[in-house]
Every structure is written in C-alpha cells, then in structure tokens.
Amino acid sequence: MRDGNMNSLFISSKIIILKNKIINRKDPYVFYEINESLYQLLHDIYSNKEFQIDDDLLDYLLDKEILTRHANDYNPFCKTSEYNRNRLFIQLTNKCNLFCRHCYADSHSNVSGEYFTLHTAKQLIDNAVSLGIYKIDFTGGEVFVKKWFYELLKYIDSLPITYSIFTNLTLVDEVMIQQIKHLDGLCSVITSLDYFDKQKHNAFRGAAYAYDNTMRTIESLDAIGVKVYVNSIVMNDNHDDIKNLIQYFEDKSIEVHLDMIMECGRAEKNIVQTDFIDDNITFIKSIIKKSKKIKNESHDYSNMETCGVADTLLFVDYRGAFNVCPSLTRDLSEEYYLGDTIEIAHNNLTKLNLKCNETECKIYAKCSYGCRARALQYTGDVNGKDILMCKYLCKG
C-alpha cells in the first residue's frame, strides 16, 4: 500500500463524481460505476484527509484520468438528488450578429428585456449545481455577443458541470480558440451549415462573412480536439449541398446532424416546406442509411432518444423565464410557462403530460413521442402526432 500524500494526489478536472458513478465531462455517456468505499476514498483525497490506496487501484485511477498529480481547485462532487436527471438549457441572449431566414427565435441585433448578466448567469448556475444539475447547454441568439461569455465558462469549469454551446461560430477568433482549448468541462460545440456553397449560405444567414468564419472555426476547434457537431437543415433546394457537406466532413471527427425547418419565428414568414416534407424525409432516410456518422438532429435512426421536453429539460429563456422548450414558450401560450425559478419549473414540469396521444401506434415506443412543437404545428394539438417523425419512421 502506498501512503497517500495530500500534496501529490488530486481529483482530475475531467470528471464528475456522483455517489454511484464517475462521469467523463467531455463525453457524459462514458462513466464508471463505483461503490461507497471508492466514493469515500475519492472524497478523502479531495478533502486532503489521510488515506491509503492500493498500488493497482492508484495506477488504474491515474490511467483513467480520475486522479492526477497536477494541482487544481476543481470540485468534482455533484450533489445526488432527483435533479441529477435534469438538463438545464439556458438561452443567454436573443441578440444575434446574423439574421437567418429560418430563425425560430426571431433573433436579431436589437433585443430588449434581456435578463442575463455575468452575475445573474452565475447565480442561476450556482443554484443549479446546489440542486444536483450537472448538464447545461448554452444557446442564443448568439452566445458570443456576450463579451463575458468566456469568463462565465471559465467560472463554471471549476464546478461539477459538463456543458455544450450552440453557436454560429462567426465571432470566435484565434484568441478565443486558444482559451476554449483549456476548458475541461466543454462537452461539445454545436453549429450550423446548410449549404456547401458560400454565397447561398451567406444569403441564408444574412451576412457576407458567415460561411468563411464558421467553416474556419469548425476546423480550428476540431484541430484542438473540441467535439463539434454540425446541424444541417434539409430543404427542397439544398440536397446536393448536404451531400457535399457530409463528404467534406467524412474524414474528420465531426458529425453532421440532419433536421427539417420548424415553421415558426422568421421561418413562418420566409420559408414554407410543407409541400416538400415527403421528399425531404426520403432524402434524410437515404443519407442516414448510407452513413453511420450521420444522425437525425434529435433522433439517432437506429436508437431513438427523447429530447427531454416535459420530462428532463429545464429551458430558461433570455428574459429569465422557464418554458417547456425553446419552441413552446409563454409567447405562444401561458400553459407553456413553468415559472421563474428552477425549483418551481421542476415541480410544474412533473405535472405536464406532453406526449403523443396515439398510444396504440405500433412505433409509439420507438419514436420517443416525437417533437411536441411540431405536433402542435402540424395537427393543432400539442399531444398530437409529430407527422415528420411518423413519416421518418415509416418503412420505404
């Protein structure tokens, strides 16, 4: 047995520790089950108490990057509670430097009534951590219009949190990339490209610099080992562009996720895809079957996963109000407003029953209930069928 030395052993900043498991912050789906004895040993190491550790166990923990000999001030312990299953989705702002034709949030450069400052964002996250939430997503608008955004990320990197960022990547320069490189809690960056043609993409996004900046930043982040996902909206005029995007990213560690337009926000005025649903879904299915790297935006073709709406998702908008999801908000109906605190929102969430009411459907379990916002859009009933998901899962 080696005597532990509080000056030489530390908990790695790459993990989160719960009572029964250790989670990889970079990939939360990777975890190790642990027993009470190992949990207590790790707690003693963190607390600088006297401890002993078996040679083989020490080597294993160092090899798996659970322990490290590098000093840090990271607190790896997540409170175990019913909130562990929740994912906090924070819309930091509705301001955006682009003006995309299909933006569901109708984001633009001149937005009033914004709630989040660095201080209020930290307060929300501190409260979330105290309750046991360890999964957080940040979205906008465009999160990098907030000059303090990196300072927020640096702050939460010392907390037991794994987080993802939704961003158009047009405002991220080389200095920011080098800063991002040192974030241990960053799980992934999700961005968007819908055309492989620069002029088409820029026209769609409303800025002449959009394509070059986004593509350059994707490649820079990929080069430093940051997991990047590219969301591509399938429309009637971009099938060839989608194929080219997929081919371009084929040899990189970048997954392309496919989805279709939600006809709300600016898309409701600018883009009508209803007449092309069947063609676009047929295209998506054909692409996914040919490539294991390509996924539907919300649903893996072979292994459906729910987005968490009305179940595990806690969405807070740029005004500080909790809503069912980014598309089902108070602006649409008061019934989708959940409250102004995590606790109230969580309690109200448990009272909702937003699931497809077609319980006798043969693919009911497989579809994970589909998208409730799309169901409302196409059927007028939030508990109705998600027509796109039904068509997507049909054979043929």
PDB file of C-alpha atoms in Angstrom, residues 25 90 92 118 121-122 125 136-139 143-144 146-159 161-167 172 176 179-189:
ATOM      1  CA  ARG A  25     -17.145  15.584 -18.628  1.00  0.00           C
ATOM      2  CA  ILE A  90     -30.040  28.437 -20.960  1.00  0.00           C
ATOM      3  CA  LEU A  92     -28.311  33.587 -22.573  1.00  0.00           C
ATOM      4  CA  LEU A 118     -22.457  37.602 -15.818  1.00  0.00           C
ATOM      5  CA  ALA A 121     -25.902  33.742 -15.062  1.00  0.00           C
ATOM      6  CA  LYS A 122     -23.547  32.696 -12.250  1.00  0.00           C
ATOM      7  CA  ILE A 125     -25.740  28.063 -12.379  1.00  0.00           C
ATOM      8  CA  ILE A 136     -26.021  22.506 -19.073  1.00  0.00           C
ATOM      9  CA  ASP A 137     -26.454  23.789 -22.630  1.00  0.00           C
ATOM     10  CA  PHE A 138     -25.981  27.416 -23.696  1.00  0.00           C
ATOM     11  CA  THR A 139     -27.775  28.922 -26.656  1.00  0.00           C
ATOM     12  CA  VAL A 143     -23.861  33.416 -27.111  1.00  0.00           C
ATOM     13  CA  PHE A 144     -20.578  35.064 -28.119  1.00  0.00           C
ATOM     14  CA  LYS A 146     -21.974  38.416 -24.635  1.00  0.00           C
ATOM     15  CA  LYS A 147     -18.457  39.748 -24.040  1.00  0.00           C
ATOM     16  CA  TRP A 148     -18.355  37.992 -20.667  1.00  0.00           C
ATOM     17  CA  PHE A 149     -19.297  34.557 -22.012  1.00  0.00           C
ATOM     18  CA  TYR A 150     -15.807  33.065 -21.816  1.00  0.00           C
ATOM     19  CA  GLU A 151     -15.443  34.407 -18.274  1.00  0.00           C
ATOM     20  CA  LEU A 152     -18.634  32.518 -17.404  1.00  0.00           C
ATOM     21  CA  LEU A 153     -17.267  29.319 -18.952  1.00  0.00           C
ATOM     22  CA  LYS A 154     -14.011  29.687 -17.033  1.00  0.00           C
ATOM     23  CA  TYR A 155     -16.006  30.124 -13.823  1.00  0.00           C
ATOM     24  CA  ILE A 156     -18.168  27.046 -14.277  1.00  0.00           C
ATOM     25  CA  ASP A 157     -15.179  24.969 -15.360  1.00  0.00           C
ATOM     26  CA  SER A 158     -14.327  24.680 -11.654  1.00  0.00           C
ATOM     27  CA  LEU A 159     -17.794  23.249 -10.922  1.00  0.00           C
ATOM     28  CA  ILE A 161     -20.683  20.530 -14.787  1.00  0.00           C
ATOM     29  CA  THR A 162     -20.489  19.209 -18.318  1.00  0.00           C
ATOM     30  CA  TYR A 163     -21.727  21.753 -20.853  1.00  0.00           C
ATOM     31  CA  SER A 164     -22.352  22.319 -24.557  1.00  0.00           C
ATOM     32  CA  ILE A 165     -22.513  25.507 -26.610  1.00  0.00           C
ATOM     33  CA  PHE A 166     -24.870  26.262 -29.506  1.00  0.00           C
ATOM     34  CA  THR A 167     -23.229  28.972 -31.633  1.00  0.00           C
ATOM     35  CA  VAL A 172     -14.857  33.165 -32.415  1.00  0.00           C
ATOM     36  CA  MET A 176     -10.860  32.588 -28.128  1.00  0.00           C
ATOM     37  CA  GLN A 179      -8.945  29.933 -24.466  1.00  0.00           C
ATOM     38  CA  ILE A 180     -11.531  27.274 -25.328  1.00  0.00           C
ATOM     39  CA  LYS A 181      -8.720  24.737 -25.659  1.00  0.00           C
ATOM     40  CA  HIS A 182      -8.195  24.835 -21.884  1.00  0.00           C
ATOM     41  CA  LEU A 183     -11.821  24.224 -20.875  1.00  0.00           C
ATOM     42  CA  ASP A 184     -12.175  20.800 -19.259  1.00  0.00           C
ATOM     43  CA  GLY A 185     -15.959  20.876 -18.887  1.00  0.00           C
ATOM     44  CA  LEU A 186     -16.801  21.656 -22.509  1.00  0.00           C
ATOM     45  CA  CYS A 187     -18.502  18.585 -23.923  1.00  0.00           C
ATOM     46  CA  SER A 188     -19.328  19.828 -27.416  1.00  0.00           C
ATOM     47  CA  VAL A 189     -19.918  22.780 -29.715  1.00  0.00           C
TER      48      VAL A 189
END
